[in-house]
Amino acid sequence: MSKVMIAPGRYVQGAGAIEEIGEHLKGLGTNSLVLGGRKGLNSVRGEMEASLDLAGIAARFESFGGECSRCEIERFVALVRQSGSDLVIGVGGGKALDTAKATAHYTGLPVAVVPTIAATDAPCSALSVIYSPDGVYESYVLFRSNPDLVLVDTAIIAKAPVRLLVSGMGDALATWFEADACAKAFAGNLTGGSSTTAALSLARLCYDILMQYGYLAKLAVEQGVVTEAVEKVVEANTLLSGLGFESSGLAAAHAIHNGLTALPETHQAYHGEKVAFGTLVQMVLENRSRQELEEVLRFCSEVGLPTCLADLGAVQVSEEKIMQVSAKACSEGETIHNEPFKVSARSVYSAILAADAL
């Protein structure tokens, strides 16, 4: 199996970076469709319009419906064809960005993504996570290429609710453990190849940055300011986690997240919050050391990530419901089968309850 590493065409990060977007998009298109949530679009629209105008790029702004579902993607594909757009720009959180990437894929157009929160590692990836209109996970859709541009304005990120940054830390927390599991199992990454040493090293760097700077970044964002700790954690949440998971692989943590979406009680929890608990479940499955578990638990407690089912909204859950989560996590083709040992719904059920007890 060949080693394969993929990455976005260009990654730009910094306070005020949105004012440079037109310059970075020159040559990619002249007639853009900009899609995103209302809050996300409102936070960047003025600066984005001015920068695109200076670069000679027209922009049509359209609101995103809230779920990256097949019907929402089809709606935007139709809008692109109707408007004659030659460039797609996604603005907002992970689901809006995934919708933009899918829209660009199905219309054969370049895509730029502008995250206004650092809540997931979606921006840099060459995939979209598809949900039902009701928010239940359905599938991953893989694309041939990553976004042409990922532009992250940390001044905008710092003004978003701190819970979103913390959720991004939860998503990034899984990166190293999933990459390590895939490496031990000689499992393929999301490209179908195996991990490079570079990708595995970036996954570990992602974890180390979270442990060192995560709490400091949370304190700064609570004040709405950008510090070097914020810059490091935003890069970990967005770039390092994105490169690490995609080029090294996913394992149990994200499969547990997918299983948890079957519980309506958890729908109020963010993606990264469910992934953080999924990471603890993976660590139990792998029989990680008490020292490692305590380090992750301490980190989660410091920054405010969930460490039990009740934290996710699942206060009273039956054995039947936990088995439903476990069975969904172990579905055929799920990433939990990248673990370096055989996993069953029963073993996942046991790990969920043990992680909850911790």
Coordinates of C-alpha atoms in Angstrom, one line a residue:
M1 CA 0.0 0.0 0.0
S2 CA 1.5 3.4 -1.0
K3 CA 1.8 6.2 1.5
V4 CA -0.5 9.1 0.6
M5 CA -0.8 12.6 2.2
I6 CA -3.2 15.2 1.0
A7 CA -3.7 18.8 2.0
P8 CA -5.6 22.0 0.9
G9 CA -4.1 24.1 -1.9
R10 CA -3.5 27.0 0.4
Y11 CA -4.0 27.6 4.1
V12 CA -4.2 31.2 5.4
Q13 CA -4.6 32.1 9.1
G14 CA -4.4 35.3 11.1
A15 CA -6.3 38.1 12.7
G16 CA -7.9 40.2 9.8
A17 CA -7.2 37.5 7.2
I18 CA -10.7 37.9 5.7
E19 CA -9.6 41.3 4.2
E20 CA -7.1 39.3 2.0
I21 CA -9.5 36.8 0.6
G22 CA -9.9 38.4 -2.9
E23 CA -6.1 38.4 -3.4
H24 CA -5.9 34.6 -2.5
L25 CA -8.8 33.8 -4.9
K26 CA -7.5 35.5 -7.9
G27 CA -7.4 33.1 -10.8
L28 CA -9.9 30.6 -9.3
G29 CA -13.0 32.3 -10.6
T30 CA -14.8 35.6 -11.2
N31 CA -18.4 34.8 -10.3
S32 CA -18.8 33.2 -6.8
L33 CA -21.7 31.7 -4.9
V34 CA -21.1 32.3 -1.2
L35 CA -23.1 30.0 1.1
G36 CA -23.2 29.9 4.8
G37 CA -25.3 30.3 8.0
R38 CA -26.7 33.7 8.7
K39 CA -24.5 34.4 11.7
G40 CA -21.4 33.3 9.8
L41 CA -22.2 35.3 6.7
N42 CA -23.0 38.4 8.8
S43 CA -19.7 38.2 10.6
V44 CA -17.6 38.4 7.3
R45 CA -19.9 39.8 4.6
G46 CA -18.7 43.5 4.7
E47 CA -15.0 42.7 4.5
M48 CA -15.5 39.8 2.1
E49 CA -17.5 41.8 -0.4
A50 CA -15.0 44.7 -0.3
S51 CA -12.0 42.3 -0.9
L52 CA -13.8 40.3 -3.6
D53 CA -14.8 43.5 -5.4
L54 CA -11.2 44.7 -5.4
A55 CA -10.2 41.4 -7.0
G56 CA -12.9 41.6 -9.6
I57 CA -14.9 38.7 -8.2
A58 CA -18.7 39.0 -8.2
A59 CA -20.5 37.4 -5.2
R60 CA -24.0 36.0 -4.7
F61 CA -24.8 35.3 -1.0
E62 CA -27.1 32.5 -0.1
S63 CA -28.2 31.2 3.4
F64 CA -27.5 27.6 4.4
G65 CA -30.3 25.5 5.9
G66 CA -28.5 24.0 8.8
E67 CA -27.8 20.4 7.9
C68 CA -25.4 19.0 5.3
S69 CA -28.0 16.8 3.8
R70 CA -28.4 15.4 0.3
C71 CA -31.4 17.7 -0.4
E72 CA -29.5 20.8 0.8
I73 CA -26.5 19.9 -1.5
E74 CA -28.9 19.4 -4.4
R75 CA -30.4 22.8 -3.7
F76 CA -27.1 24.6 -3.9
V77 CA -26.0 22.6 -7.0
A78 CA -29.1 23.9 -8.7
L79 CA -28.4 27.5 -7.6
V80 CA -24.8 27.3 -8.9
R81 CA -26.1 26.1 -12.3
Q82 CA -28.8 28.7 -12.4
S83 CA -26.5 31.6 -11.5
G84 CA -23.6 30.5 -13.8
S85 CA -21.2 30.7 -10.8
D86 CA -17.6 29.4 -11.4
L87 CA -16.4 29.4 -7.8
V88 CA -18.0 28.2 -4.6
I89 CA -17.2 29.8 -1.2
G90 CA -18.4 28.2 2.1
V91 CA -18.6 30.3 5.2
G92 CA -19.4 29.2 8.8
G93 CA -19.3 26.0 10.7
G94 CA -18.4 22.4 9.6
K95 CA -21.8 21.5 8.1
A96 CA -21.9 24.7 6.0
L97 CA -18.4 24.1 4.8
D98 CA -19.1 20.4 4.0
T99 CA -22.1 21.5 2.0
A100 CA -19.9 24.0 0.0
K101 CA -17.3 21.3 -0.7
A102 CA -20.0 18.9 -1.9
T103 CA -21.6 21.5 -4.1
A104 CA -18.3 22.3 -5.7
H105 CA -17.5 18.6 -6.2
Y106 CA -20.8 17.9 -8.0
T107 CA -20.5 21.0 -10.2
G108 CA -16.8 20.6 -10.9
L109 CA -15.8 24.0 -9.5
P110 CA -13.0 25.2 -7.2
V111 CA -14.0 25.8 -3.6
A112 CA -12.8 28.1 -0.9
V113 CA -13.8 27.7 2.8
V114 CA -13.9 30.4 5.4
P115 CA -14.6 28.9 8.9
T116 CA -16.0 31.4 11.3
I117 CA -15.7 29.0 14.2
A118 CA -12.9 26.5 15.1
A119 CA -15.3 23.8 16.2
T120 CA -14.3 20.9 13.8
D121 CA -11.5 19.8 11.5
A122 CA -13.8 19.9 8.5
P123 CA -12.3 23.0 6.7
C124 CA -9.2 21.3 5.3
S125 CA -10.6 17.9 4.3
A126 CA -11.6 16.4 1.0
L127 CA -14.8 14.9 2.4
S128 CA -18.3 15.8 3.6
V129 CA -20.2 14.2 6.4
I130 CA -23.8 13.7 5.2
Y131 CA -26.7 13.8 7.7
S132 CA -30.4 13.3 7.3
P133 CA -32.5 16.5 7.5
D134 CA -33.1 15.6 11.1
G135 CA -29.4 15.5 12.0
V136 CA -28.7 11.7 12.0
Y137 CA -25.4 10.7 10.5
E138 CA -25.7 8.9 7.2
S139 CA -22.4 8.6 5.4
Y140 CA -19.0 10.1 4.4
V141 CA -18.6 11.3 0.8
L142 CA -15.0 11.5 -0.3
F143 CA -13.7 13.9 -3.0
R144 CA -10.7 13.8 -5.3
S145 CA -9.2 17.0 -4.0
N146 CA -9.1 19.2 -0.9
P147 CA -10.3 22.8 -0.8
D148 CA -8.4 25.2 -3.0
L149 CA -8.2 27.8 -0.2
V150 CA -8.8 27.6 3.5
L151 CA -8.9 31.0 5.1
V152 CA -9.2 31.4 8.9
D153 CA -9.6 34.8 10.5
T154 CA -8.7 34.3 14.1
A155 CA -10.2 37.6 15.1
I156 CA -13.6 36.3 14.0
I157 CA -13.0 32.9 15.7
A158 CA -12.2 34.7 19.0
K159 CA -15.6 36.5 18.9
A160 CA -17.6 33.3 18.6
P161 CA -18.9 31.5 21.7
V162 CA -16.0 29.8 23.6
R163 CA -18.0 26.5 23.6
L164 CA -17.4 26.2 19.8
L165 CA -13.6 26.5 20.2
V166 CA -13.7 23.9 23.0
S167 CA -15.8 21.6 20.7
G168 CA -13.0 21.9 18.1
M169 CA -10.5 20.8 20.8
G170 CA -12.7 17.8 21.3
D171 CA -12.6 16.9 17.7
A172 CA -8.9 17.5 17.5
L173 CA -8.3 15.5 20.7
A174 CA -9.2 12.3 18.8
T175 CA -6.7 12.9 16.0
W176 CA -3.6 11.4 17.6
F177 CA -5.4 8.4 19.1
E178 CA -7.1 7.5 15.9
A179 CA -3.9 8.0 13.8
D180 CA -2.0 5.9 16.3
A181 CA -4.6 3.1 16.1
C182 CA -4.5 3.1 12.3
A183 CA -0.7 3.0 12.2
K184 CA -0.6 0.0 14.6
A185 CA -3.3 -1.8 12.5
F186 CA -1.6 -0.8 9.1
A187 CA -5.1 0.5 8.2
G188 CA -5.6 2.7 5.2
N189 CA -6.3 6.4 5.6
L190 CA -9.2 8.2 3.9
T191 CA -7.4 8.2 0.6
G192 CA -7.0 4.5 0.5
G193 CA -3.3 4.7 1.1
S194 CA -1.2 4.4 4.3
S195 CA 0.0 7.2 6.6
T196 CA 3.2 9.1 6.0
T197 CA 5.5 9.8 8.9
A198 CA 4.7 13.5 8.4
A199 CA 1.0 13.0 8.9
L200 CA 1.5 10.9 12.0
S201 CA 3.9 13.5 13.4
L202 CA 1.3 16.3 12.7
A203 CA -1.3 14.2 14.5
R204 CA 0.9 14.0 17.6
L205 CA 1.8 17.7 17.4
C206 CA -2.0 18.4 17.4
Y207 CA -2.3 16.6 20.7
D208 CA 0.7 18.2 22.3
I209 CA -0.5 21.7 21.4
L210 CA -3.9 21.0 23.0
M211 CA -2.3 19.8 26.2
Q212 CA 0.0 22.8 26.4
Y213 CA -2.2 25.6 25.2
G214 CA -5.8 24.5 25.2
Y215 CA -6.8 26.0 28.6
L216 CA -4.9 29.2 27.9
A217 CA -6.7 29.6 24.5
K218 CA -10.0 29.1 26.2
L219 CA -9.3 31.8 28.7
A220 CA -8.3 34.3 26.0
V221 CA -11.4 33.5 23.8
E222 CA -13.6 34.0 26.9
Q223 CA -12.3 37.6 26.7
G224 CA -12.8 37.8 22.9
V225 CA -9.1 38.3 22.2
V226 CA -6.5 36.6 20.1
T227 CA -3.3 35.5 21.8
E228 CA -0.5 33.2 20.5
A229 CA -2.2 30.4 22.4
V230 CA -5.4 31.0 20.4
E231 CA -3.4 31.0 17.2
K232 CA -1.8 27.7 18.1
V233 CA -5.0 26.0 19.1
V234 CA -7.0 27.3 16.1
E235 CA -4.2 25.8 13.9
A236 CA -4.4 22.5 15.8
N237 CA -8.2 22.4 15.6
T238 CA -8.3 23.3 11.9
L239 CA -5.0 22.4 10.0
L240 CA -3.2 19.8 12.1
S241 CA -6.3 17.9 13.0
G242 CA -7.5 18.1 9.4
L243 CA -4.2 16.8 8.0
G244 CA -3.8 14.2 10.8
F245 CA -7.2 12.6 10.5
E246 CA -7.4 12.6 6.7
S247 CA -3.9 11.4 5.9
S248 CA -3.5 9.1 8.9
G249 CA -7.0 7.7 9.3
L250 CA -10.0 7.5 11.6
A251 CA -10.8 4.8 14.1
A252 CA -13.2 4.3 17.1
A253 CA -13.7 7.8 18.3
H254 CA -15.5 9.1 15.3
A255 CA -17.5 5.9 14.9
I256 CA -18.7 6.3 18.5
H257 CA -19.7 9.9 17.5
N258 CA -21.7 8.5 14.6
G259 CA -23.4 5.9 16.9
L260 CA -24.3 8.6 19.4
T261 CA -26.2 10.5 16.7
A262 CA -28.8 7.8 16.9
L263 CA -29.7 9.1 20.4
P264 CA -32.0 12.2 20.1
E265 CA -30.8 13.2 23.6
T266 CA -27.4 13.9 22.2
H267 CA -28.5 16.2 19.4
Q268 CA -27.9 19.3 21.5
A269 CA -24.2 18.3 21.8
Y270 CA -21.7 19.5 19.2
H271 CA -19.8 17.1 16.9
G272 CA -16.5 17.7 18.8
E273 CA -18.2 17.1 22.2
K274 CA -19.4 13.7 21.1
V275 CA -16.0 12.9 19.6
A276 CA -14.3 13.8 22.9
F277 CA -16.4 11.2 24.7
G278 CA -15.8 8.8 21.8
T279 CA -12.0 9.3 22.4
L280 CA -12.4 8.2 26.0
V281 CA -14.4 5.1 24.8
Q282 CA -11.6 4.3 22.3
M283 CA -9.0 4.6 25.0
V284 CA -10.9 2.1 27.2
L285 CA -11.3 -0.2 24.2
E286 CA -7.6 -0.1 23.6
N287 CA -6.8 -0.6 27.4
R288 CA -4.8 2.6 27.5
S289 CA -2.8 3.3 30.7
R290 CA -4.3 5.0 33.7
Q291 CA -1.8 7.8 33.2
E292 CA -3.0 8.5 29.7
L293 CA -6.6 8.3 30.7
E294 CA -6.1 10.7 33.6
E295 CA -4.3 13.2 31.3
V296 CA -7.2 13.3 28.8
L297 CA -9.8 13.4 31.6
R298 CA -8.0 16.3 33.3
F299 CA -7.8 18.2 30.0
C300 CA -11.5 17.7 29.3
S301 CA -12.4 18.9 32.7
E302 CA -10.1 22.0 32.4
V303 CA -11.6 23.2 29.1
G304 CA -15.2 21.9 29.6
L305 CA -15.5 18.9 27.3
P306 CA -17.9 16.1 28.2
T307 CA -16.6 13.1 30.0
C308 CA -19.8 11.1 30.5
L309 CA -23.1 10.4 28.8
A310 CA -25.0 12.8 31.1
D311 CA -22.7 15.6 29.9
L312 CA -24.0 14.8 26.4
G313 CA -27.6 15.0 27.5
A314 CA -28.1 11.3 27.8
V315 CA -29.0 11.3 31.5
Q316 CA -31.0 8.1 31.6
V317 CA -30.3 5.6 28.9
S318 CA -31.3 2.0 28.7
E319 CA -29.2 -1.0 27.8
E320 CA -31.2 -1.2 24.6
K321 CA -30.2 2.4 23.6
I322 CA -26.6 1.9 24.4
M323 CA -26.6 -1.3 22.3
Q324 CA -28.2 0.8 19.5
V325 CA -25.3 3.2 19.7
S326 CA -22.8 0.4 19.7
A327 CA -24.4 -1.4 16.8
K328 CA -24.4 1.8 14.7
A329 CA -20.8 2.5 15.6
C330 CA -19.9 -1.0 14.4
S331 CA -21.8 -0.8 11.1
E332 CA -20.1 -2.4 8.1
G333 CA -17.5 0.1 6.7
E334 CA -17.3 2.1 9.9
T335 CA -13.9 3.4 10.9
I336 CA -14.0 1.6 14.2
H337 CA -12.8 -1.5 12.3
N338 CA -9.5 0.3 11.8
E339 CA -8.6 -0.6 15.4
P340 CA -5.7 -3.1 15.6
F341 CA -8.0 -5.8 17.0
K342 CA -11.5 -7.1 16.3
V343 CA -14.3 -4.9 17.7
S344 CA -17.8 -6.0 18.3
A345 CA -21.0 -4.2 19.4
R346 CA -20.8 -5.9 22.8
S347 CA -17.2 -4.8 23.4
V348 CA -18.2 -1.2 22.4
Y349 CA -21.2 -1.4 24.7
S350 CA -18.9 -2.4 27.6
A351 CA -16.4 0.4 26.7
I352 CA -19.1 3.0 26.7
L353 CA -20.3 2.1 30.1
A354 CA -16.7 1.9 31.5
A355 CA -15.8 5.3 30.0
D356 CA -19.0 6.7 31.5
A357 CA -18.1 5.3 34.9
L358 CA -14.6 6.9 34.7

